[in-house]
Tab-separated table of C-alpha atoms in Angstrom:
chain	number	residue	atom	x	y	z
A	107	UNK	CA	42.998	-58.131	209.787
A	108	UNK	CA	42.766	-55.210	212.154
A	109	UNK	CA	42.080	-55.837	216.029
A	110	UNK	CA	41.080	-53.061	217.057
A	111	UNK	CA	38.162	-53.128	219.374
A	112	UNK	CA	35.472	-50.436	219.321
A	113	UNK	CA	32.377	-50.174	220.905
A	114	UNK	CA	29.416	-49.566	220.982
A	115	UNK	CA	29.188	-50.146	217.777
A	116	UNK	CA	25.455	-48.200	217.068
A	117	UNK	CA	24.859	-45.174	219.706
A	118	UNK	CA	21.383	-42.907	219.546
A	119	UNK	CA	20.882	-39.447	221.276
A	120	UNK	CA	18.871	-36.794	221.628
A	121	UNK	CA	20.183	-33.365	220.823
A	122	UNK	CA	22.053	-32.150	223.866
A	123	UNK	CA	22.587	-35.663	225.021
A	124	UNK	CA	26.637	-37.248	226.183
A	125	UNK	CA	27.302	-39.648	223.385
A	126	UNK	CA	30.880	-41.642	224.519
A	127	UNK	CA	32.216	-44.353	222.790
A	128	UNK	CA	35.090	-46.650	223.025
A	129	UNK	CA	38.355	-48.267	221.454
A	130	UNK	CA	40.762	-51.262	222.770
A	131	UNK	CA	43.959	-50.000	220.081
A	132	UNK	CA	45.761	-53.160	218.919
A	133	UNK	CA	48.274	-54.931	221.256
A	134	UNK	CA	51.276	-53.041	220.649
A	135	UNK	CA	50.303	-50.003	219.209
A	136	UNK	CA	50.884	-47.241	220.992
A	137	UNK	CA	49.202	-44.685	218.788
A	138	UNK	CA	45.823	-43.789	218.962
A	139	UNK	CA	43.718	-42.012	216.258
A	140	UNK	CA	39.936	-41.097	216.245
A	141	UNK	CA	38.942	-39.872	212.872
A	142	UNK	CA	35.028	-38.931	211.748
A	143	UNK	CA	33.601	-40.246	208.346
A	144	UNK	CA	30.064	-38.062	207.515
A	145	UNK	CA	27.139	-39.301	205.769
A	146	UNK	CA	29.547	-37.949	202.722
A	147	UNK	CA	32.130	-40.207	203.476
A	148	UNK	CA	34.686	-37.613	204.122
A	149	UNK	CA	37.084	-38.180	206.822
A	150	UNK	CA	37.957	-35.842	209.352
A	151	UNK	CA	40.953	-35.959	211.647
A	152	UNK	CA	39.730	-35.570	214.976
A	153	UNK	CA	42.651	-36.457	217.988
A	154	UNK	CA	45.697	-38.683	218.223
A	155	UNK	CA	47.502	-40.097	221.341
A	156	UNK	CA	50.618	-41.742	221.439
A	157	UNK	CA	50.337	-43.362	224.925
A	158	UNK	CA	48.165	-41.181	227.381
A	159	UNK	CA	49.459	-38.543	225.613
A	160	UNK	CA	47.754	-36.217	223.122
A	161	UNK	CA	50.035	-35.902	219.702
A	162	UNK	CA	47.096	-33.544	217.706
A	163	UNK	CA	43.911	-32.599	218.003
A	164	UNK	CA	41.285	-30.161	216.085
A	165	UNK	CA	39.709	-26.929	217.217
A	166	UNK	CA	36.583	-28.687	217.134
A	167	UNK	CA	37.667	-31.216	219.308
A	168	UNK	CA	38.867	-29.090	221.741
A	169	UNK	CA	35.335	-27.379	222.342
A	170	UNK	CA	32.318	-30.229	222.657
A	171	UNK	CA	34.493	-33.580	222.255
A	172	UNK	CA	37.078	-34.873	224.449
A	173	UNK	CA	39.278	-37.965	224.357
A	174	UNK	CA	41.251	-40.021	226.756
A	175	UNK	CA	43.783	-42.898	226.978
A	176	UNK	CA	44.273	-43.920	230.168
A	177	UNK	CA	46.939	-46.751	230.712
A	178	UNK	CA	45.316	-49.881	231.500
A	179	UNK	CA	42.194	-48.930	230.517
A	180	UNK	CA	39.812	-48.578	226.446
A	181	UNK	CA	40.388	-45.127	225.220
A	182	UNK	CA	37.350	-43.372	225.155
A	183	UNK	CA	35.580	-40.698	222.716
A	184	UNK	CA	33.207	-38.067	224.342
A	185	UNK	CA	31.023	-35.667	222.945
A	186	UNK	CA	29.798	-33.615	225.895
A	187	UNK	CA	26.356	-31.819	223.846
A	188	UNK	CA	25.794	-33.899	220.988
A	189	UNK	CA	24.247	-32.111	218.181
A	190	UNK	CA	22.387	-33.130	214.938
A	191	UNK	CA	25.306	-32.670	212.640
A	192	UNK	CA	27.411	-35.140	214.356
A	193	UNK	CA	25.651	-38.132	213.383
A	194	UNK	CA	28.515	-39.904	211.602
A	195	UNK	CA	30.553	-43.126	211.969
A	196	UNK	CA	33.291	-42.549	214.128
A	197	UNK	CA	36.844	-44.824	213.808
A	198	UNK	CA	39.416	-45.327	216.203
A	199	UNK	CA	42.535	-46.700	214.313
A	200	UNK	CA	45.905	-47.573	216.069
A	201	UNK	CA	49.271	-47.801	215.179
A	202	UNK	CA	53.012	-48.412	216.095
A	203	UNK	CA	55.556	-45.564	215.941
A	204	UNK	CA	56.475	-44.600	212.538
A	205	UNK	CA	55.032	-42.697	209.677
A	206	UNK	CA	55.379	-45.770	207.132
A	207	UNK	CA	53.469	-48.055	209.891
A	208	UNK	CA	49.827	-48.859	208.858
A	209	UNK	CA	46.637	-47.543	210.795
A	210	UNK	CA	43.967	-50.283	211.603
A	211	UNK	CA	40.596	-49.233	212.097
A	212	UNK	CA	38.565	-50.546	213.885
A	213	UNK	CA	34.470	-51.320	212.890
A	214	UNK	CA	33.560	-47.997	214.138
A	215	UNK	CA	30.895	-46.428	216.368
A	216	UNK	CA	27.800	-45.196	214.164
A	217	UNK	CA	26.288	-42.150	215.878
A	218	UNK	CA	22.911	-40.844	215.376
A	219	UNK	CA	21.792	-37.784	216.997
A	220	UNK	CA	17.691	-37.379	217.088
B	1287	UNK	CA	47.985	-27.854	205.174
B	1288	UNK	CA	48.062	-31.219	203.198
B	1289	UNK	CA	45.905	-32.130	200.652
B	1290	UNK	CA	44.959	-35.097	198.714
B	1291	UNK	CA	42.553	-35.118	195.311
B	1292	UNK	CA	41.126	-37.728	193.925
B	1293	UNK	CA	39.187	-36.676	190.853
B	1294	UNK	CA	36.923	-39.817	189.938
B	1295	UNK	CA	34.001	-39.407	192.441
B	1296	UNK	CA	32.429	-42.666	191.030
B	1297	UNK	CA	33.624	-45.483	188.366
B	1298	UNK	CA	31.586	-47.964	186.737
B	1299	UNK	CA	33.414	-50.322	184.846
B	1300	UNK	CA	32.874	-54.066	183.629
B	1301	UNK	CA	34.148	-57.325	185.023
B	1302	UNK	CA	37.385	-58.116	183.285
B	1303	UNK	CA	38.297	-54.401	182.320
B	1304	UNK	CA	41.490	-52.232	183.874
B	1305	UNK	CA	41.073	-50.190	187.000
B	1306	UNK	CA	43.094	-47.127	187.131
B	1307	UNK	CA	42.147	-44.437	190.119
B	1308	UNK	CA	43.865	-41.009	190.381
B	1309	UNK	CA	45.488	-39.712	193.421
B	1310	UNK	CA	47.367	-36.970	193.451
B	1311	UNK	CA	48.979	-34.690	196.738
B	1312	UNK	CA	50.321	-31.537	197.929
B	1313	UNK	CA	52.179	-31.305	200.761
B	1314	UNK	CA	55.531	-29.089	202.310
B	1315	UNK	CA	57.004	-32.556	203.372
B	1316	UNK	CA	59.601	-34.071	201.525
B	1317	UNK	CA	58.872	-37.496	202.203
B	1318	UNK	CA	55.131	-38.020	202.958
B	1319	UNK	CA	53.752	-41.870	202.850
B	1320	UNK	CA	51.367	-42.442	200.782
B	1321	UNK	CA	48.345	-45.579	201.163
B	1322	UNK	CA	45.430	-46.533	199.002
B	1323	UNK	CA	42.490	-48.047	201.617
B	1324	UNK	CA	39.466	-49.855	200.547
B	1325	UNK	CA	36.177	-49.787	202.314
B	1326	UNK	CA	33.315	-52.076	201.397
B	1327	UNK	CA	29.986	-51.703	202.162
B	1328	UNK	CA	29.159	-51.315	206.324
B	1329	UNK	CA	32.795	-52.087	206.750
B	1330	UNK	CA	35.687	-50.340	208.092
B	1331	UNK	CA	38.824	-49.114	205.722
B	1332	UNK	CA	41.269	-51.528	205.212
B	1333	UNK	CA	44.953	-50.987	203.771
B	1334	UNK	CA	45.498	-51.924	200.466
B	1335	UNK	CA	48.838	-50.578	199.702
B	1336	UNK	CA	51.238	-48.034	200.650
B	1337	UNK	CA	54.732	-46.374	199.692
B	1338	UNK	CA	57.684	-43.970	201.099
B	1339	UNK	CA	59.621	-44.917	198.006
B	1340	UNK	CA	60.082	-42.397	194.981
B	1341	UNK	CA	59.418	-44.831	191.494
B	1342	UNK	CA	59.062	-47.893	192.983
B	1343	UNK	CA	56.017	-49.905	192.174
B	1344	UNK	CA	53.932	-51.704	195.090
B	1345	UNK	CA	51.634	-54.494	194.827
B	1346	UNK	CA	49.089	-56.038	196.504
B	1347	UNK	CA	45.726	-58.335	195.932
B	1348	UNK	CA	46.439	-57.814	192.107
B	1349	UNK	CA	46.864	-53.929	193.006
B	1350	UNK	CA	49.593	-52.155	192.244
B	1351	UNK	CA	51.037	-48.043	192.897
B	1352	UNK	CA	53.746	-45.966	191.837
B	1353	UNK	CA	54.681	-43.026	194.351
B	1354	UNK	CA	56.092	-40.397	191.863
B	1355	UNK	CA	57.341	-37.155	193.734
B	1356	UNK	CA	58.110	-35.453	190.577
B	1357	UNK	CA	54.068	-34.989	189.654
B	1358	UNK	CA	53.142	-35.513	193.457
B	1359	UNK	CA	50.997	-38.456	191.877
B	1360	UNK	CA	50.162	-42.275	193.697
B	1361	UNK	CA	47.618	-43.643	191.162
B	1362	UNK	CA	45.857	-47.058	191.507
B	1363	UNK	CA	45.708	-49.462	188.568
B	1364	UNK	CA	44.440	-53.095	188.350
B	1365	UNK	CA	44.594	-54.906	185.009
B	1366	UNK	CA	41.346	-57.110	185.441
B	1367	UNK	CA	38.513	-55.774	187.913
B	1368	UNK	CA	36.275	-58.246	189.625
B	1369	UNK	CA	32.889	-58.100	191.028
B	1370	UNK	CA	34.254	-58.265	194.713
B	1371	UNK	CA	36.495	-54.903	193.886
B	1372	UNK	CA	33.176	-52.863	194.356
B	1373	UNK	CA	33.672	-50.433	197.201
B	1374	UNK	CA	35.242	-47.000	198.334
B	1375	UNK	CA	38.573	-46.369	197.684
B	1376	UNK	CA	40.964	-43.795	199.528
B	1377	UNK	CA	44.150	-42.212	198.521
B	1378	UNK	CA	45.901	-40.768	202.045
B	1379	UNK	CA	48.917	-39.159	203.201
B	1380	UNK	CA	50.658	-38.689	206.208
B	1381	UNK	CA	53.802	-37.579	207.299
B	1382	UNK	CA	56.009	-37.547	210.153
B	1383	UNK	CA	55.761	-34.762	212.897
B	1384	UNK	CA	58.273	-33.127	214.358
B	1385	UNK	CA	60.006	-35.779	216.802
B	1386	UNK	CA	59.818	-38.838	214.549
B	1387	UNK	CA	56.013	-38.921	215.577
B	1388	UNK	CA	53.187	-40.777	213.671
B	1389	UNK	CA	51.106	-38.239	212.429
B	1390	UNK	CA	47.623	-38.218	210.924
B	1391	UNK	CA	46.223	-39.471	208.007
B	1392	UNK	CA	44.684	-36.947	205.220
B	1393	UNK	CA	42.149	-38.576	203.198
B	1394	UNK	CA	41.183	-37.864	199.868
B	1395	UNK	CA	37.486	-37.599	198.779
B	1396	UNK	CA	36.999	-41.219	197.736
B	1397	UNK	CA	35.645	-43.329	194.806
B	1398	UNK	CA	33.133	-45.031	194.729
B	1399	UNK	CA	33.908	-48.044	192.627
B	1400	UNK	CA	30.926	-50.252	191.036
B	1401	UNK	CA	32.049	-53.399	188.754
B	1402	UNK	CA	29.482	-55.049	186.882
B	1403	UNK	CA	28.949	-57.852	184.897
């Protein structure tokens, strides 16, 4: 079972509003991903971490959302002017190193933007 | 980029019949990893099984997957579905990046699995 710690878990905003959430990776895992899943269901990549470090990250990412792992401290999701179309549930999942090594996701954050 | 298909959007089957889901890849890398996760209902994906190994057969929870490079192909089969196998099922891919770094998972589209009685 994953234990990877996300909150909040529900977030409303108005259009325009910060919407930040979140995620306490798994002891040991040093990887960090944050992935979006639309009303769809489809999954999209957003930004990975190994550490404080960022490994990846989308073009969309880098304009409206930003990320952080600090050590010692939940990494953290931030979408700076939220905007109707991000509504979505948004998933942190950690790993160790290793391509073979599993992701665990966490519950998610379920954003709805008003 | 990497791409995964999945060409059942949605399945309907009954209790007690087989379970077979397609999943098939593209990808430049030689040796991509390849997972099946399940999602139920207000839940959060969960592994069910995955493979780096050409033509070896994994199993898990009465699941089982063949990676086979040759047809780029890592489709799910169950002999006997129950009622508790109804949920979303994902095919994904990831490789390695450059440096022996974890990269990012690519997802297929899903299916949506319903088992009745």
């Amino acid at each position: 079972n994953s234990k990877v710690i996300q909150t909040p878990r529900y977030l409303v905003k108005g259009q325009g509003q910060k919407a930040k959430m979140r995620c306490i990776p798994e002891k040991g895992h040093p990887v960090v991903f944050w992935y979006q899943q639309n009303k769809n269901n489809e999954f999209k990549f957003l930004i990975n971490f190994q550490n404080q470090e960022v490994l990846q990250q989308i073009d969309m990412t880098e304009k409206r959302f930003s990320a952080e792992c600090p050590s010692n401290s939940p990494c953290s999701l931030e979408i700076q002017s939220s905007e109707a179309g991000d509504s979505a549930l948004y998933l942190c999942a950690s790993s160790r190193l290793g391509g073979e090594d599993t992701q665990y996701f966490g519950p998610g954050t379920r954003l709805l933007v008003l | 980029g990497d791409s995964v298909t999945q060409t059942e959007g949605l399945v309907t089957l009954t209790e007690g019949l087989p379970v077979m889901l397609n999943c098939t890849y593209q990808t430049i890398y030689s040796n991509p990893f390849l997972f099946w996760y399940v999602q139920h209902l207000n839940e959060s994906p969960r592994l069910l099984l995955k493979s780096f190994t050409d033509n070896k057969r994994t199993e898990h929870q009465g699941f089982h997957a063949t990676l086979h490079k040759s047809s780029s192909s890592f489709h799910l089969q169950k002999s006997s579905a129950q009622l508790s196998d109804s949920a979303l099922y994902y095919c994904a891919l990831r490789r390695m990046n450059t440096g022996g770094l974890s990269g990012k998972l690519t997802f297929g589209e899903g299916t949506q699995v319903t088992v009745i009685s």
